[in-house]
Tab-separated table of C-alpha atoms in Angstrom:
chain	number	residue	atom	x	y	z
A	1	MET	CA	-134.885	-169.913	-55.658
A	2	ARG	CA	-131.160	-170.138	-54.710
A	3	LEU	CA	-129.809	-167.936	-51.934
A	4	LYS	CA	-127.470	-166.218	-54.364
A	5	ALA	CA	-130.057	-165.590	-56.947
A	6	LEU	CA	-132.319	-163.971	-54.353
A	7	LEU	CA	-129.640	-161.721	-52.968
A	8	ALA	CA	-128.746	-160.518	-56.303
A	9	LEU	CA	-132.312	-160.004	-57.254
A	10	THR	CA	-132.695	-158.011	-53.936
A	11	ALA	CA	-129.739	-155.844	-54.640
A	12	LEU	CA	-130.587	-154.976	-58.308
A	13	ALA	CA	-134.091	-155.608	-59.062
A	14	ILE	CA	-136.618	-156.059	-56.037
A	15	LEU	CA	-136.134	-152.389	-55.017
A	16	PRO	CA	-139.530	-150.909	-56.022
A	17	ALA	CA	-139.762	-148.444	-58.949
A	18	LEU	CA	-142.284	-145.673	-58.631
A	19	PRO	CA	-142.124	-143.769	-61.955
A	20	ALA	CA	-142.807	-140.045	-61.441
A	21	SER	CA	-145.237	-138.905	-64.026
A	22	ALA	CA	-148.477	-137.168	-64.501
A	23	ASP	CA	-150.146	-140.625	-65.219
A	24	THR	CA	-149.222	-141.804	-61.734
A	25	GLY	CA	-149.845	-138.561	-59.784
A	26	THR	CA	-146.428	-138.494	-58.353
A	27	ARG	CA	-144.128	-135.472	-58.130
A	28	LEU	CA	-140.546	-135.698	-59.281
A	29	ALA	CA	-138.151	-134.083	-56.885
A	30	ALA	CA	-135.320	-131.923	-57.794
A	31	PRO	CA	-132.298	-134.453	-57.909
A	32	PRO	CA	-129.447	-133.847	-55.504
A	33	ASP	CA	-126.005	-133.476	-57.145
A	34	SER	CA	-124.905	-136.912	-55.902
A	35	LEU	CA	-126.163	-139.684	-53.984
A	36	PHE	CA	-124.288	-142.688	-52.149
A	37	VAL	CA	-125.664	-145.516	-50.124
A	38	GLN	CA	-123.848	-148.629	-48.960
A	39	TYR	CA	-125.570	-151.652	-47.606
A	40	SER	CA	-124.544	-154.877	-45.764
A	41	GLY	CA	-126.462	-158.000	-46.211
A	42	SER	CA	-126.935	-160.665	-43.385
A	43	PHE	CA	-128.294	-164.310	-43.579
A	44	LEU	CA	-129.225	-165.734	-40.153
A	45	MET	CA	-127.277	-162.807	-38.667
A	46	ILE	CA	-124.179	-163.883	-40.677
A	47	PRO	CA	-122.714	-161.185	-43.112
A	48	VAL	CA	-123.063	-162.408	-46.669
A	49	ALA	CA	-122.844	-159.512	-48.956
A	50	ASN	CA	-121.849	-155.823	-49.613
A	51	ILE	CA	-123.969	-153.661	-51.817
A	52	SER	CA	-123.550	-149.957	-53.090
A	53	ILE	CA	-125.300	-147.451	-55.237
A	54	ASN	CA	-123.554	-144.343	-56.510
A	55	ALA	CA	-125.354	-141.739	-58.624
A	56	VAL	CA	-124.686	-138.300	-60.071
A	57	TRP	CA	-127.140	-135.899	-61.725
A	58	PRO	CA	-125.015	-133.445	-63.855
A	59	GLY	CA	-127.657	-131.098	-65.299
A	60	GLU	CA	-130.177	-132.818	-67.586
A	61	THR	CA	-128.432	-136.301	-67.569
A	62	TYR	CA	-127.695	-138.898	-64.952
A	63	SER	CA	-125.406	-141.744	-64.373
A	64	ALA	CA	-125.322	-144.525	-61.712
A	65	THR	CA	-123.481	-147.638	-60.756
A	66	ALA	CA	-124.527	-150.310	-58.388
A	67	THR	CA	-122.279	-153.090	-57.067
A	68	PHE	CA	-122.958	-156.434	-55.350
A	69	GLN	CA	-120.259	-158.535	-53.767
A	70	SER	CA	-120.842	-161.847	-52.047
A	71	GLY	CA	-118.808	-162.887	-49.044
A	72	GLY	CA	-118.719	-164.982	-45.997
A	73	LEU	CA	-121.340	-167.877	-45.943
A	74	LEU	CA	-122.756	-166.921	-49.371
A	75	ARG	CA	-119.544	-167.675	-51.142
A	76	TRP	CA	-119.968	-171.536	-50.243
A	77	PHE	CA	-123.191	-171.385	-52.373
A	78	ASP	CA	-122.026	-169.125	-55.292
A	79	ASP	CA	-119.368	-166.521	-55.650
A	80	THR	CA	-120.655	-163.245	-57.194
A	81	ASN	CA	-119.201	-159.824	-57.800
A	82	ILE	CA	-121.694	-157.817	-59.877
A	83	GLU	CA	-120.957	-154.281	-61.310
A	84	ALA	CA	-123.928	-152.591	-62.995
A	85	GLY	CA	-124.295	-149.139	-64.551
A	86	VAL	CA	-126.786	-146.963	-66.322
A	87	SER	CA	-126.831	-143.563	-67.957
A	88	GLY	CA	-129.781	-141.530	-69.347
A	89	TYR	CA	-131.616	-138.344	-69.254
A	90	VAL	CA	-133.731	-136.330	-66.652
A	91	ARG	CA	-137.050	-135.755	-68.071
A	92	ASP	CA	-140.098	-133.770	-66.593
A	93	GLY	CA	-141.854	-137.356	-66.153
A	94	GLY	CA	-138.872	-139.074	-64.667
A	95	LEU	CA	-135.542	-140.586	-65.545
A	96	ASP	CA	-135.213	-141.817	-69.173
A	97	PRO	CA	-132.401	-144.431	-69.475
A	98	TRP	CA	-130.439	-144.774	-72.428
A	99	ARG	CA	-128.028	-147.785	-71.714
A	100	TYR	CA	-127.864	-150.091	-68.906
A	101	GLN	CA	-125.188	-153.038	-68.388
A	102	HIS	CA	-123.878	-155.348	-65.783
A	103	LEU	CA	-120.973	-157.706	-65.521
A	104	ASN	CA	-120.345	-160.561	-62.883
A	105	HIS	CA	-116.612	-160.311	-62.521
A	106	ALA	CA	-116.583	-163.754	-60.436
A	107	SER	CA	-118.231	-165.681	-63.266
A	108	GLY	CA	-115.124	-166.130	-65.441
A	109	LYS	CA	-117.205	-165.695	-68.613
A	110	GLY	CA	-116.537	-161.922	-68.986
A	111	ARG	CA	-120.143	-161.583	-70.281
A	112	ILE	CA	-121.585	-158.119	-70.722
A	113	VAL	CA	-125.277	-157.885	-70.335
A	114	ALA	CA	-126.500	-154.689	-71.821
A	115	VAL	CA	-129.824	-153.113	-72.443
A	116	HIS	CA	-130.562	-150.225	-74.933
A	117	PHE	CA	-133.824	-148.207	-74.772
A	118	GLU	CA	-135.154	-147.478	-78.130
A	119	ASP	CA	-138.371	-145.763	-78.665
A	120	GLY	CA	-139.888	-147.006	-75.321
A	121	MET	CA	-138.655	-150.607	-75.823
A	122	ALA	CA	-135.874	-152.322	-73.853
A	123	VAL	CA	-133.449	-154.134	-76.357
A	124	PRO	CA	-130.872	-156.749	-74.916
A	125	ASP	CA	-127.369	-156.589	-76.220
A	126	ILE	CA	-125.518	-159.601	-74.623
A	127	ASN	CA	-121.836	-160.438	-75.587
A	128	PRO	CA	-121.160	-163.194	-75.651
A	129	PRO	CA	-124.792	-164.338	-76.008
A	130	PHE	CA	-126.568	-166.449	-73.608
A	131	GLY	CA	-127.233	-170.073	-74.633
A	132	SER	CA	-130.845	-169.517	-74.038
A	133	MET	CA	-132.803	-166.181	-73.473
A	134	GLY	CA	-135.328	-168.192	-71.528
A	135	ASP	CA	-138.681	-170.227	-72.315
A	136	PRO	CA	-140.266	-168.219	-73.465
A	137	ALA	CA	-137.952	-165.306	-74.082
A	138	ALA	CA	-139.188	-161.893	-73.461
A	139	SER	CA	-141.009	-160.618	-76.598
A	140	ASP	CA	-140.936	-157.262	-78.029
A	141	GLU	CA	-144.472	-156.624	-76.308
A	142	ASP	CA	-142.980	-157.627	-73.082
A	143	ARG	CA	-140.105	-155.384	-73.150
A	144	THR	CA	-142.065	-152.362	-74.190
A	145	GLY	CA	-142.419	-149.746	-71.485
A	146	ALA	CA	-140.013	-151.874	-69.161
A	147	ILE	CA	-137.195	-150.072	-67.367
A	148	ASP	CA	-133.835	-151.322	-65.998
A	149	PRO	CA	-133.375	-152.024	-62.352
A	150	ILE	CA	-131.082	-149.155	-61.319
A	151	SER	CA	-133.264	-146.519	-62.994
A	152	GLY	CA	-136.312	-148.029	-61.148
A	153	ILE	CA	-134.350	-147.454	-57.997
A	154	LEU	CA	-133.422	-143.824	-58.667
A	155	ASN	CA	-137.014	-143.028	-59.861
A	156	MET	CA	-138.357	-144.390	-56.778
A	157	MET	CA	-136.013	-142.103	-54.664
A	158	LEU	CA	-136.912	-139.005	-56.612
A	159	SER	CA	-140.497	-139.568	-56.432
A	160	ALA	CA	-143.023	-138.953	-53.563
A	161	PRO	CA	-144.213	-142.458	-52.995
A	162	MET	CA	-147.913	-142.027	-54.029
A	163	ALA	CA	-149.955	-143.483	-56.743
A	164	ALA	CA	-152.795	-141.729	-58.384
A	165	ASN	CA	-155.354	-143.315	-56.151
A	166	GLY	CA	-153.624	-141.557	-53.107
A	167	GLU	CA	-152.129	-144.874	-51.592
A	168	PRO	CA	-148.457	-144.974	-51.082
A	169	CYS	CA	-146.324	-147.852	-52.601
A	170	SER	CA	-149.034	-149.337	-54.870
A	171	GLY	CA	-149.536	-150.676	-58.314
A	172	SER	CA	-147.226	-152.638	-60.690
A	173	VAL	CA	-143.906	-151.792	-62.179
A	174	PRO	CA	-142.363	-153.616	-65.314
A	175	ILE	CA	-138.644	-154.624	-65.048
A	176	PHE	CA	-136.320	-156.069	-67.609
A	177	ASP	CA	-132.642	-156.989	-66.717
A	178	GLY	CA	-131.292	-158.180	-69.860
A	179	ARG	CA	-132.916	-161.516	-70.062
A	180	ALA	CA	-135.631	-161.862	-67.295
A	181	ARG	CA	-138.927	-159.745	-67.581
A	182	TYR	CA	-140.842	-159.488	-64.434
A	183	ASN	CA	-143.436	-157.074	-62.644
A	184	LEU	CA	-143.011	-155.792	-59.133
A	185	ARG	CA	-146.522	-155.543	-57.364
A	186	LEU	CA	-146.289	-153.169	-54.439
A	187	GLU	CA	-148.462	-153.076	-51.274
A	188	ASN	CA	-148.565	-150.414	-48.686
A	189	GLY	CA	-147.195	-151.533	-45.117
A	190	GLY	CA	-147.830	-148.127	-43.394
A	191	MET	CA	-145.284	-146.141	-41.385
A	192	SER	CA	-142.734	-147.925	-38.895
A	193	GLU	CA	-139.701	-147.188	-37.017
A	194	VAL	CA	-136.435	-148.573	-38.456
A	195	SER	CA	-132.803	-148.450	-37.061
A	196	THR	CA	-129.758	-149.071	-39.233
A	197	ARG	CA	-126.109	-147.737	-38.802
A	198	ALA	CA	-127.071	-145.062	-41.413
A	199	TYR	CA	-130.439	-144.043	-40.316
A	200	ARG	CA	-132.773	-144.146	-37.398
A	201	GLY	CA	-136.399	-142.941	-37.401
A	202	ALA	CA	-139.744	-143.130	-39.228
A	203	ALA	CA	-139.744	-145.043	-42.469
A	204	LEU	CA	-142.482	-145.828	-45.078
A	205	VAL	CA	-142.820	-149.696	-45.443
A	206	CYS	CA	-143.348	-151.164	-48.777
A	207	ARG	CA	-143.901	-154.933	-49.794
A	208	ALA	CA	-142.796	-155.862	-53.316
A	209	TYR	CA	-143.892	-159.209	-54.821
A	210	VAL	CA	-142.178	-160.547	-57.910
A	211	GLU	CA	-144.642	-161.637	-60.742
A	212	PRO	CA	-142.441	-163.527	-63.373
A	213	ILE	CA	-143.439	-162.933	-67.042
A	214	SER	CA	-140.811	-164.217	-69.513
A	215	GLY	CA	-137.061	-164.810	-69.898
A	216	TYR	CA	-136.514	-167.616	-67.374
A	217	GLU	CA	-134.493	-170.636	-67.982
A	218	GLU	CA	-135.977	-174.049	-67.248
A	219	GLY	CA	-135.898	-174.713	-63.546
A	220	LYS	CA	-134.854	-171.032	-62.470
A	221	ARG	CA	-138.307	-169.322	-62.851
A	222	PRO	CA	-139.617	-168.371	-59.286
A	223	THR	CA	-141.989	-170.761	-57.958
A	224	GLU	CA	-145.573	-169.902	-56.558
A	225	GLU	CA	-143.902	-170.315	-52.999
A	226	ASP	CA	-141.230	-167.791	-53.885
A	227	THR	CA	-143.608	-165.366	-55.388
A	228	ASN	CA	-145.928	-165.332	-52.405
A	229	ARG	CA	-142.994	-164.206	-50.216
A	230	PRO	CA	-142.428	-160.463	-50.318
A	231	VAL	CA	-139.395	-158.307	-49.875
A	232	THR	CA	-140.332	-155.640	-47.358
A	233	ILE	CA	-138.542	-152.361	-47.871
A	234	TRP	CA	-138.158	-149.442	-45.408
A	235	MET	CA	-137.858	-145.976	-47.210
A	236	ALA	CA	-136.544	-142.999	-45.178
A	237	GLN	CA	-137.306	-139.398	-46.421
A	238	GLN	CA	-134.183	-137.550	-46.796
A	239	GLY	CA	-135.124	-133.991	-47.787
A	240	GLU	CA	-137.308	-134.332	-50.920
A	241	ILE	CA	-136.156	-137.735	-51.893
A	242	TRP	CA	-136.829	-141.272	-50.484
A	243	VAL	CA	-134.150	-143.671	-49.881
A	244	PRO	CA	-134.340	-147.484	-49.010
A	245	VAL	CA	-132.482	-148.123	-45.784
A	246	ARG	CA	-133.512	-151.803	-45.122
A	247	TYR	CA	-134.774	-154.799	-47.094
A	248	ARG	CA	-135.946	-157.934	-45.590
A	249	ALA	CA	-136.822	-161.251	-47.328
A	250	ASN	CA	-138.276	-164.368	-45.718
A	251	THR	CA	-136.764	-167.246	-47.775
A	252	ARG	CA	-137.507	-170.895	-47.397
A	253	ILE	CA	-134.258	-171.419	-45.261
A	254	GLY	CA	-134.512	-168.161	-43.266
A	255	ASN	CA	-134.564	-164.385	-43.072
A	256	LEU	CA	-132.267	-162.227	-45.329
A	257	THR	CA	-131.695	-158.743	-44.253
A	258	ILE	CA	-130.028	-155.854	-46.111
A	259	SER	CA	-129.430	-152.697	-44.143
A	260	ALA	CA	-127.940	-149.272	-44.890
A	261	THR	CA	-124.505	-148.675	-43.229
A	262	HIS	CA	-123.550	-145.328	-45.086
A	263	LEU	CA	-125.749	-142.676	-46.541
A	264	ARG	CA	-124.775	-139.395	-48.147
A	265	VAL	CA	-127.123	-137.248	-50.228
A	266	GLY	CA	-125.501	-134.295	-52.058
A	267	GLY	CA	-122.230	-132.694	-51.033
């Protein structure tokens, strides 16, 4: 997997989604008025990316944006400036997205990758269309029950990280990003201390493994070597919600670390 692809995947998708519902045994916390987290990514101690998540919950709805901008060494591989957004409804069982979209301003193609959620199915709306939706493309069955990456992040933050079996950070989560359909398989790593510019203290450690399903172009599907390497996430409790404050991925060419530099909940 290319370095840029891994970074983008970490920023917008690898973050584990833990849906809050009666089926999973989790509890949905009351959303704060707002949330802002900014991250800085580094590769072999060299800064390579800036990432941010900004969300608001005005009553029974929510909206959020996430940005990913490459810099430094990473621009030698592939320049990226992604802006993603989602809007939806706050339900008793968790966040219910209505529309998700993202745009890579640096690509020069002006392509808007959007996903509408209709009757429990994620439906892509790509303009201009991709030349290929993958081989095989994500089917209706693949996309039924899948969620977008940002709603997955926010659902995780609002949920006590507990599955029905009592094991934190376990199970599998279906993700669809407009073309790729994959699962995130979660494993509990226990509690650990973590230190970033935005947070220092105890954190819950989760390991996320990518399980590709469909929607990958030839030569871009993650290899078995890629899928055997988890992304490790440290989640810090802030009041009733849990916020990822550090990500670390062991790639074939070195360690990638993304750490929170600014964190604001409410206010």
